[in-house]
Each structure stands twice: as structure tokens, then as C-alpha cells.
GROMACS .gro file of N, CA and C in nm:
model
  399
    1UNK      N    1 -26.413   2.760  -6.956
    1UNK     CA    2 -26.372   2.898  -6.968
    1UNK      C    3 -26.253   2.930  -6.879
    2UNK      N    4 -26.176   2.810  -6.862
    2UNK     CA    5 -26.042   2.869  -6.766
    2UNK      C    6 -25.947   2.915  -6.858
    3UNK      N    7 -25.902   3.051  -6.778
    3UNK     CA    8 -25.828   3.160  -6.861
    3UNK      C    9 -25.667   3.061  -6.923
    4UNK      N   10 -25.626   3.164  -6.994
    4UNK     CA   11 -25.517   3.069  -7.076
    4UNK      C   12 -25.423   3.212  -7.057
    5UNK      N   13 -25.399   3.274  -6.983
    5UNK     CA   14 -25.291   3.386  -6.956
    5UNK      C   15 -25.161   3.322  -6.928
    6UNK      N   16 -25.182   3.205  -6.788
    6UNK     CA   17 -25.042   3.114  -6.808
    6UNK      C   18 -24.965   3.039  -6.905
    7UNK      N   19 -25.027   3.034  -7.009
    7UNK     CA   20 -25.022   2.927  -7.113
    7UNK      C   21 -24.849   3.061  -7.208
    8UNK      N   22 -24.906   3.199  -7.179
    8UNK     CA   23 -24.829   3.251  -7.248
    8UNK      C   24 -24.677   3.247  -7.181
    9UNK      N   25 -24.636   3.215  -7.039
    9UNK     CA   26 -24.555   3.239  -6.992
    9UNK      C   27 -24.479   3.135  -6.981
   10UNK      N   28 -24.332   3.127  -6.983
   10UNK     CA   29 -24.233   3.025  -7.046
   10UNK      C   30 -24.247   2.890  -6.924
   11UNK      N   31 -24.272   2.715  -6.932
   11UNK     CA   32 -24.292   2.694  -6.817
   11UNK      C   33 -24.130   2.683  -6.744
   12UNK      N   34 -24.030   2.698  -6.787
   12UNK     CA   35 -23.938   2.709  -6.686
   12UNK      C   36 -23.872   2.816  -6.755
   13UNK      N   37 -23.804   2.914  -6.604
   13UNK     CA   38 -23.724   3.031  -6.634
   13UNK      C   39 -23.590   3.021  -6.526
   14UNK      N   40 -23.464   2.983  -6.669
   14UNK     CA   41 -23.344   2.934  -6.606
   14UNK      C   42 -23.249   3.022  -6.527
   15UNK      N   43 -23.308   3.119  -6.547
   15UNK     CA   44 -23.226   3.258  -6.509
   15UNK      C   45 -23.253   3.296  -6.320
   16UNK      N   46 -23.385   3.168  -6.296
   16UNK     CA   47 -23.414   3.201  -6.159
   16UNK      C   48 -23.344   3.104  -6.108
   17UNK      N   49 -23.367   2.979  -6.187
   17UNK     CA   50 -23.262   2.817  -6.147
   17UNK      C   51 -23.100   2.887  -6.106
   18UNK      N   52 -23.037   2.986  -6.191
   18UNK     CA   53 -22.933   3.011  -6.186
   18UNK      C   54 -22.890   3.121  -6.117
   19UNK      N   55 -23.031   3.176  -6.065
   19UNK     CA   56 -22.998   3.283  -5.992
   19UNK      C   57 -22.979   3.198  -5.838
   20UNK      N   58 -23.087   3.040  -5.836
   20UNK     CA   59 -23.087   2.986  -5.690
   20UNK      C   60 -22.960   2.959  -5.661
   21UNK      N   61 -22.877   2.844  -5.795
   21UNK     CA   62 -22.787   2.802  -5.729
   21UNK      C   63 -22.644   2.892  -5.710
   22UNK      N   64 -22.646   3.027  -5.752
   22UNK     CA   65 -22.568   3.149  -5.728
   22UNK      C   66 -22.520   3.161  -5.557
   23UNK      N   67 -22.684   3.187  -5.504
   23UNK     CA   68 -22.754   3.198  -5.387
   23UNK      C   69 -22.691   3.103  -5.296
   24UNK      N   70 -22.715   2.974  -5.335
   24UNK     CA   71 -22.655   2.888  -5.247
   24UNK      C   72 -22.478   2.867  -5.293
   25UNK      N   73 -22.436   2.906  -5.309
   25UNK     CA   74 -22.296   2.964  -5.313
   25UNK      C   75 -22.236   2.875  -5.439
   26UNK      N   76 -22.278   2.796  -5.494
   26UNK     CA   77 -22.278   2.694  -5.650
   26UNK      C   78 -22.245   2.569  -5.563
   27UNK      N   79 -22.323   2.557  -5.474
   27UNK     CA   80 -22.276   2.380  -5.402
   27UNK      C   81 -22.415   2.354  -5.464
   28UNK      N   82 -22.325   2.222  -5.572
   28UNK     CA   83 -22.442   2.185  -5.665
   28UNK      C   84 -22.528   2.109  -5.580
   29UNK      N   85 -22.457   2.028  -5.483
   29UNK     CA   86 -22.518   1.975  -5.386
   29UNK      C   87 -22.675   1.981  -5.299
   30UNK      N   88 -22.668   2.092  -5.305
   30UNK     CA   89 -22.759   2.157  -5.182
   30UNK      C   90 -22.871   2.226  -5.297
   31UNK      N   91 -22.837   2.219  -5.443
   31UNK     CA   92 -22.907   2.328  -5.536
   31UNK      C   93 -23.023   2.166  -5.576
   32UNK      N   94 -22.921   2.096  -5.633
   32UNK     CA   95 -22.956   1.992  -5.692
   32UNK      C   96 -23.081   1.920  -5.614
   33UNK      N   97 -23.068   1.902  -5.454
   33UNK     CA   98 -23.160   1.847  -5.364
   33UNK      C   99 -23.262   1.936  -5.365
   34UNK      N  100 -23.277   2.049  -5.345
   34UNK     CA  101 -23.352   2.188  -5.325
   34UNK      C  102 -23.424   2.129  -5.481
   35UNK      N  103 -23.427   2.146  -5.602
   35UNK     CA  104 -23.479   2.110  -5.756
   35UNK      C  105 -23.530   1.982  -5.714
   36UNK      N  106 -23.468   1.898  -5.666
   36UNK     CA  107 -23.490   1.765  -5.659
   36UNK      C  108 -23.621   1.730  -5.548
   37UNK      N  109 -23.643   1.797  -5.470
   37UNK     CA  110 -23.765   1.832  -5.320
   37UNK      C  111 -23.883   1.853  -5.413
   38UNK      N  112 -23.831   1.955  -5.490
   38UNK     CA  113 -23.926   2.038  -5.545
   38UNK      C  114 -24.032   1.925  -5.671
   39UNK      N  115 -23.947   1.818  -5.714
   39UNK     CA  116 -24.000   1.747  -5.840
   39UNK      C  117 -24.057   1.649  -5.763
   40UNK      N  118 -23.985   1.556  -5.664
   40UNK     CA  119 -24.037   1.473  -5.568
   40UNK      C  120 -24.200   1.514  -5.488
   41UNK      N  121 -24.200   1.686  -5.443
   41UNK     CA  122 -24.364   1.692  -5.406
   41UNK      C  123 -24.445   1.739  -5.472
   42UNK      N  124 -24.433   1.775  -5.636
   42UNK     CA  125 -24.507   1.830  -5.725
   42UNK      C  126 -24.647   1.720  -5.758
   43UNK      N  127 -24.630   1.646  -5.728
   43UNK     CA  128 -24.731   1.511  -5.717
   43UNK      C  129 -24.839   1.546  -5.578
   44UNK      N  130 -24.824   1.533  -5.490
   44UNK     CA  131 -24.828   1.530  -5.360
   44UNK      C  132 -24.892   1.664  -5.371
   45UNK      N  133 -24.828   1.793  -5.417
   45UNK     CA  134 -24.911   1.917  -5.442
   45UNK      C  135 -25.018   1.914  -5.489
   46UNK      N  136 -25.024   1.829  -5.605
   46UNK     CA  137 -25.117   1.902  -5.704
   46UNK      C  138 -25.227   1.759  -5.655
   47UNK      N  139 -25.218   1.668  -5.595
   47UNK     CA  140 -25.300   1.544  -5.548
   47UNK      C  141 -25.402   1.680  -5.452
   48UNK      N  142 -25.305   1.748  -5.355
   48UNK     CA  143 -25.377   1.781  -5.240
   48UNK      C  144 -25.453   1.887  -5.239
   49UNK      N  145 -25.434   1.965  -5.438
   49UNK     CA  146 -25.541   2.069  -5.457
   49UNK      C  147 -25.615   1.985  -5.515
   50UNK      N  148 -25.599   1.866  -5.581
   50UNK     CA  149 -25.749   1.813  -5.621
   50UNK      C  150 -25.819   1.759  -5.534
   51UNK      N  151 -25.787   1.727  -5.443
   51UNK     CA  152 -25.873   1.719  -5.336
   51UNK      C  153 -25.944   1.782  -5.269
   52UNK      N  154 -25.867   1.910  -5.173
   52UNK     CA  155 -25.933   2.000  -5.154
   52UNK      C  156 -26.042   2.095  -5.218
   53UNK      N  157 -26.045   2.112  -5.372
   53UNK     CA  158 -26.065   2.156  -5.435
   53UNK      C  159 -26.219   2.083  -5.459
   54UNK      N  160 -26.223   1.957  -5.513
   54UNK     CA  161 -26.290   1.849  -5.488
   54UNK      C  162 -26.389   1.830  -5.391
   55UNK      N  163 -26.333   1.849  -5.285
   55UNK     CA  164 -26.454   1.840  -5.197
   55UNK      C  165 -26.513   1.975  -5.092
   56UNK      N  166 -26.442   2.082  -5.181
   56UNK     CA  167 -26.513   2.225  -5.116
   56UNK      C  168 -26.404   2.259  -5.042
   57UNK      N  169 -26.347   2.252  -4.984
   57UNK     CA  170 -26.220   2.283  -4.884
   57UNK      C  171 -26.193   2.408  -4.942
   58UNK      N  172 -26.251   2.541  -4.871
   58UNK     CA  173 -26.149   2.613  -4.909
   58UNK      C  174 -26.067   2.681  -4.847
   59UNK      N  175 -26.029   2.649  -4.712
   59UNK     CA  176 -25.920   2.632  -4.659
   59UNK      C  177 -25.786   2.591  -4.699
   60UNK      N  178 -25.848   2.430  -4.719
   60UNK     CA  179 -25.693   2.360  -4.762
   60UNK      C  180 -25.680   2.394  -4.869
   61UNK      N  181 -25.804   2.400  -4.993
   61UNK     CA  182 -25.749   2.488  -5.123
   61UNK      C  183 -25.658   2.584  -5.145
   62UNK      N  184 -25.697   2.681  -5.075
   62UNK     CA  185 -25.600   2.826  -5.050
   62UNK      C  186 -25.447   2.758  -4.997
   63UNK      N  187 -25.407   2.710  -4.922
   63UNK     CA  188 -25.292   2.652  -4.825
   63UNK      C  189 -25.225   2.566  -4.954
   64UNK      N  190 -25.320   2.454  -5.049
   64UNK     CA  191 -25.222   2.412  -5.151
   64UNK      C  192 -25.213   2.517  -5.243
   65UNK      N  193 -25.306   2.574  -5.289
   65UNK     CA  194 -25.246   2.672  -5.438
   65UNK      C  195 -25.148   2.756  -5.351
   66UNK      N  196 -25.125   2.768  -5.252
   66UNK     CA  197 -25.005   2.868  -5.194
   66UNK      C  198 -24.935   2.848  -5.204
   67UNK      N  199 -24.921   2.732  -5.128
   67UNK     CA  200 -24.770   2.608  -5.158
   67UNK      C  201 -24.757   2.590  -5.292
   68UNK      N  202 -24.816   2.585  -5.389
   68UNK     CA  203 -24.811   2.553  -5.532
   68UNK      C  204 -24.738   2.634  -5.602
   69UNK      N  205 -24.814   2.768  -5.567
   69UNK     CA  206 -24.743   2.910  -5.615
   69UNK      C  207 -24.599   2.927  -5.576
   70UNK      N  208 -24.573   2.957  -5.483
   70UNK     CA  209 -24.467   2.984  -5.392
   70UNK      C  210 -24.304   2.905  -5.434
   71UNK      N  211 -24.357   2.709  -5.420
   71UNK     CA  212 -24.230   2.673  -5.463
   71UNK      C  213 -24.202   2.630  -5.607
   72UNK      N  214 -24.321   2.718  -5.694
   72UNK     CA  215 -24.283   2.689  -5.809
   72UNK      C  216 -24.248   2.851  -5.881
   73UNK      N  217 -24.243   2.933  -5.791
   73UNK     CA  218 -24.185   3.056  -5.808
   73UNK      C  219 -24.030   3.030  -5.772
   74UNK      N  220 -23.970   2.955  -5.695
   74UNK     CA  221 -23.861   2.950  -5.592
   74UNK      C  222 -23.764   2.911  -5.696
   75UNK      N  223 -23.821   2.778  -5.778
   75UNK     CA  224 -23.761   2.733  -5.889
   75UNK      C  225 -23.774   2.765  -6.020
   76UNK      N  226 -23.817   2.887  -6.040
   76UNK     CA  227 -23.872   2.949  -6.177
   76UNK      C  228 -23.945   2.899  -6.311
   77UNK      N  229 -24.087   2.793  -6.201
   77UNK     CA  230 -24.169   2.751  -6.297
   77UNK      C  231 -24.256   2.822  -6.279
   78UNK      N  232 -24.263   2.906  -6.409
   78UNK     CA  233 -24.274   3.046  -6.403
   78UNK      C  234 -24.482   3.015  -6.454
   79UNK      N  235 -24.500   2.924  -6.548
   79UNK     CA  236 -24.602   2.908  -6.582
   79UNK      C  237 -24.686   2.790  -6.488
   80UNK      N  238 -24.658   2.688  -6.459
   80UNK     CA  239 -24.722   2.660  -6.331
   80UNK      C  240 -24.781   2.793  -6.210
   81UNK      N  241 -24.642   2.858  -6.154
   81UNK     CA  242 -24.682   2.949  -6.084
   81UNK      C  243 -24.816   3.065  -6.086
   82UNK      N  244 -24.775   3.085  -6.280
   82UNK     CA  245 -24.866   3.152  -6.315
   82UNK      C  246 -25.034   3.084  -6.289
   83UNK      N  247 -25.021   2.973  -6.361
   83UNK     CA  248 -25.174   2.905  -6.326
   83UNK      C  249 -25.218   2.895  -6.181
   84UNK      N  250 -25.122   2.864  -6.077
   84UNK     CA  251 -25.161   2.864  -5.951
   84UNK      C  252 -25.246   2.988  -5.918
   85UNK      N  253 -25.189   3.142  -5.970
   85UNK     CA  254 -25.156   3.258  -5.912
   85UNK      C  255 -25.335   3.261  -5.985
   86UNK      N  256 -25.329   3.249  -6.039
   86UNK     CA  257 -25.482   3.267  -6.146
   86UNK      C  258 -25.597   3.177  -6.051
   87UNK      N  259 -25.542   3.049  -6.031
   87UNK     CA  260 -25.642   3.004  -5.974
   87UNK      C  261 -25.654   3.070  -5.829
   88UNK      N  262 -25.537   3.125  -5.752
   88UNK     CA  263 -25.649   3.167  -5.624
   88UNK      C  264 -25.656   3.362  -5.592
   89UNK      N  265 -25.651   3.341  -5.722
   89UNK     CA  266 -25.708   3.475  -5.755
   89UNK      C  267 -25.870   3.441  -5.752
   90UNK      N  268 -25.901   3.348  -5.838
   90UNK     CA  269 -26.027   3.274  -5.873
   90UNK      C  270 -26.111   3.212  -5.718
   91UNK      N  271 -26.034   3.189  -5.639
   91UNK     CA  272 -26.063   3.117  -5.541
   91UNK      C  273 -26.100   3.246  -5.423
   92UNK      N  274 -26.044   3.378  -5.423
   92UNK     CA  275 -26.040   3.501  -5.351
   92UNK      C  276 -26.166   3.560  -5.414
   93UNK      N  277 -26.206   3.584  -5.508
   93UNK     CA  278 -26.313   3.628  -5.579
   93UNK      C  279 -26.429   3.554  -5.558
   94UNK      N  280 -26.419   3.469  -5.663
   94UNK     CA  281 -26.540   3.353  -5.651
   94UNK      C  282 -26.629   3.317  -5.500
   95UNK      N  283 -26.525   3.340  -5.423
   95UNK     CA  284 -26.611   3.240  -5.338
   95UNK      C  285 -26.653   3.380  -5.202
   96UNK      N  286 -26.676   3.456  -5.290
   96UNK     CA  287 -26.705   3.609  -5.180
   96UNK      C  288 -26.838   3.606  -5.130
   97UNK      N  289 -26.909   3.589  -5.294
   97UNK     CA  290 -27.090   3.553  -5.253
   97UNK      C  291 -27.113   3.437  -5.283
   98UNK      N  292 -27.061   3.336  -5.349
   98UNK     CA  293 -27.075   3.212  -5.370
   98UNK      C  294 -27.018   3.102  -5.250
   99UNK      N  295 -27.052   2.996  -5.203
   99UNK     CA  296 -27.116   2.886  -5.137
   99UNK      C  297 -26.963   2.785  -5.192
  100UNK      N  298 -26.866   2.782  -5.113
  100UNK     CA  299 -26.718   2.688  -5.174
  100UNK      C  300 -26.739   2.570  -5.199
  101UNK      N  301 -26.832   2.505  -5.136
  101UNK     CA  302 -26.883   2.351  -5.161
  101UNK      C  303 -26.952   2.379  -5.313
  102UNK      N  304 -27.001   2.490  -5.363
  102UNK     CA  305 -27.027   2.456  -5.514
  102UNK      C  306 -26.971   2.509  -5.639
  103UNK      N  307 -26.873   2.610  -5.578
  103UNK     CA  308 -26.733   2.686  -5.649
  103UNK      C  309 -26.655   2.592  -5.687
  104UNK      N  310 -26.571   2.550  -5.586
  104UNK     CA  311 -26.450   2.469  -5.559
  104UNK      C  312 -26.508   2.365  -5.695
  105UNK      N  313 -26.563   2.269  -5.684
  105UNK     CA  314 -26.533   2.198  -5.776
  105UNK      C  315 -26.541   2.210  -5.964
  106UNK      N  316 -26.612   2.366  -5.947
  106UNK     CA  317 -26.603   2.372  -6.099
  106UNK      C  318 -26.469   2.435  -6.101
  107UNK      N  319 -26.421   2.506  -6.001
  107UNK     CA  320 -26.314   2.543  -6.038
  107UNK      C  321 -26.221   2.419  -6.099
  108UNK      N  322 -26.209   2.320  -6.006
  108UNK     CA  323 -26.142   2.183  -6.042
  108UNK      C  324 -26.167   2.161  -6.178
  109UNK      N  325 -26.272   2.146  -6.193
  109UNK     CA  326 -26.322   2.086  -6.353
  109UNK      C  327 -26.267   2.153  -6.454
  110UNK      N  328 -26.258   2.317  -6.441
  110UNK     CA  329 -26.205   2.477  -6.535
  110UNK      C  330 -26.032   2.440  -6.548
  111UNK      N  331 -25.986   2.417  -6.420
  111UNK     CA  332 -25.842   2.425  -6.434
  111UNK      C  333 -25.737   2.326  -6.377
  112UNK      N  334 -25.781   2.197  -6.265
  112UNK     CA  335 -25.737   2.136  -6.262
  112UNK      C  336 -25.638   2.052  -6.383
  113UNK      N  337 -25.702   1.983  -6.479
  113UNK     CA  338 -25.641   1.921  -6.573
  113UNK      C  339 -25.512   2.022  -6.657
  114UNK      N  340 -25.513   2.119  -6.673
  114UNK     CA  341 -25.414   2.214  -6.687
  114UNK      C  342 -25.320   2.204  -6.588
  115UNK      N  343 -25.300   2.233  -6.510
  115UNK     CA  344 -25.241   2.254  -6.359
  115UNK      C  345 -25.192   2.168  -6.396
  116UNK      N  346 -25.202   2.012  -6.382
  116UNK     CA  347 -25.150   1.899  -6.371
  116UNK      C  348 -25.045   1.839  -6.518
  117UNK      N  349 -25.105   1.877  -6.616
  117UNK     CA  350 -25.064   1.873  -6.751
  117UNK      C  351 -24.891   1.994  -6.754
  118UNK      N  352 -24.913   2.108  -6.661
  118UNK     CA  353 -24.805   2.183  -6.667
  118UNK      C  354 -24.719   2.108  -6.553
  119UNK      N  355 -24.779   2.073  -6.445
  119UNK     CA  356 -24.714   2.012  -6.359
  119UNK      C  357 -24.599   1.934  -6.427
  120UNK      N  358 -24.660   1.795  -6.535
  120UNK     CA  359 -24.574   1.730  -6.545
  120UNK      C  360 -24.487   1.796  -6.658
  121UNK      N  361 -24.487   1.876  -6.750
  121UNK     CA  362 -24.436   1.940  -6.820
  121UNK      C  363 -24.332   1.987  -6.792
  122UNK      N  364 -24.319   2.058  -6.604
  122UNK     CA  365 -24.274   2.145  -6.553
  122UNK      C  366 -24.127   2.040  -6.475
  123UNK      N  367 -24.170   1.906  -6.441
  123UNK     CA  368 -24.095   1.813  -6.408
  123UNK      C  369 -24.014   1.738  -6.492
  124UNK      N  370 -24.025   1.785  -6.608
  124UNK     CA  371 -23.974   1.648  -6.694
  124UNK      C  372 -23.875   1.760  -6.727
  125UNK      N  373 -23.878   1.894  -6.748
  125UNK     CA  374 -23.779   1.965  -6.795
  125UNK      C  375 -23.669   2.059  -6.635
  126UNK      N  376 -23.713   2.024  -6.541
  126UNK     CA  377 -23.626   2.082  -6.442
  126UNK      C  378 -23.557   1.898  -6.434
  127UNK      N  379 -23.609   1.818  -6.433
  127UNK     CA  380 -23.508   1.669  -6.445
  127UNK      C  381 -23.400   1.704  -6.603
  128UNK      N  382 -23.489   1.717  -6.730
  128UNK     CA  383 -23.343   1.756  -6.796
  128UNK      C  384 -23.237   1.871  -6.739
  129UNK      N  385 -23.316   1.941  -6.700
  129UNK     CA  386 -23.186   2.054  -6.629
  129UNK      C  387 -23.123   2.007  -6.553
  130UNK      N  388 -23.191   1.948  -6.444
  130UNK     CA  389 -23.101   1.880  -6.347
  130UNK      C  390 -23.001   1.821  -6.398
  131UNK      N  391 -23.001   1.699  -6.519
  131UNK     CA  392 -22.914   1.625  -6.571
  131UNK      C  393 -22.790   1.696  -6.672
  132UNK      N  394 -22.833   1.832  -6.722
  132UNK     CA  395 -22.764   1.901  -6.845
  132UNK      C  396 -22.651   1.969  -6.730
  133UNK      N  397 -22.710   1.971  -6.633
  133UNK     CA  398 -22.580   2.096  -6.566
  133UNK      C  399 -22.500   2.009  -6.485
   0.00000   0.00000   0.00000
């Protein structure tokens, strides 16, 4: 029963890509590495919410879907972000009267495989961008 609200939202929005490298003054340089950080720890992210997630943590849970949210807002993966934003919405709620050691992992089970499925979705098309511009 994990919600499908992110599913409606585009997974990359180029208008934020182009608003970053505006920002950084068009030194493709510094834009390109910044996109490039971002694809390099999208692995490493989403490893360290299944883990946490996994084994009750909901500490480090909260700390990765943050990080999750955050630099996939930065780069306008707009639907990743969205799923993050859902899950610790889910994670703020859920675990008010409920016990995180037995939350946390259905949450994993509900939305992990999504998460990860947009993840790579979300990488394979900021690498074509990277390469088109």
C-alpha cells in the first residue's frame, strides 16, 4: 500500500538543473561536478536508508531520507525527492505510537524498492543531461 503520489511527478526537472548552473555563474565546471557528487552518492544514499530502515534506526532513517530529500531537490529530481518527502512524512507519523524496530522495516518492504528503482531512473537521465549539455 505505498502511496504512488510521486510516481505523478516528472523524475527530473531541467528548469532547476538550469536554474543551478545559472547560480553558479555557467562554469560548467563546478555545475557538472556538483550533478556529478550527486550521481556518484545516490548509491551510498539509498544503501544507507536500507539499512537504517532495515534494522529500526530511526534516527539514521530520518538523517538519510533527509539527505535523500534535500540533494535530490538541489538537482531537481523532483520525483525521487517526492518519494523521499512521502516516506518521512511516513516515518514522522508512523512511528508516534508505534515501536520503530517494527515500523521501519515494513516501511522498507512498502517503499524501498521504488526509491531505488527511481533512484536509478533518476541517474541514468541527469548522466544523459550531463552528456547533452
Amino acid at each position: 500500500m505505498a502511496p504512488d503520489d510521486g510516481n505523478a511527478l516528472p523524475l527530473l526537472d531541467p528548469a532547476v538543473l538550469d536554474r543551478l548552473r545559472t547560480e553558479l555563474e555557467d562554469d560548467d565546471g563546478v555545475w557538472n561536478v556538483f550533478v556529478q557528487n550527486f550521481i556518484e552518492h545516490l548509491p551510498h544514499r539509498t544503501e544507507k536508508l536500507r539499512l537504517t530502515l532495515t534494522t529500526g534506526d530511526l534516527v539514521g532513517a530520518m538523517d538519510a531520507v533527509l539527505s535523500l530529500k534535500t540533494s535530490s531537490q538541489m538537482v531537481g529530481a523532483e520525483r525521487l525527492a517526492g518519494l523521499a518527502m512521502e516516506l518521512e512524512r511516513a516515518l514522522r507519523h508512523e512511528t508516534l505510537e508505534s515501536e520503530p524496530a517494527r515500523v521501519l522495516p515494513r516501511l522498507a518492504a512498502d517503499r524501498l524498492r521504488q526509491i531505488i528503482r527511481c533512484a536509478r531512473q533518476t541517474s541514468y537521465l541527469l548522466q544523459k543531461y550531463l552528456h547533452s549539455g
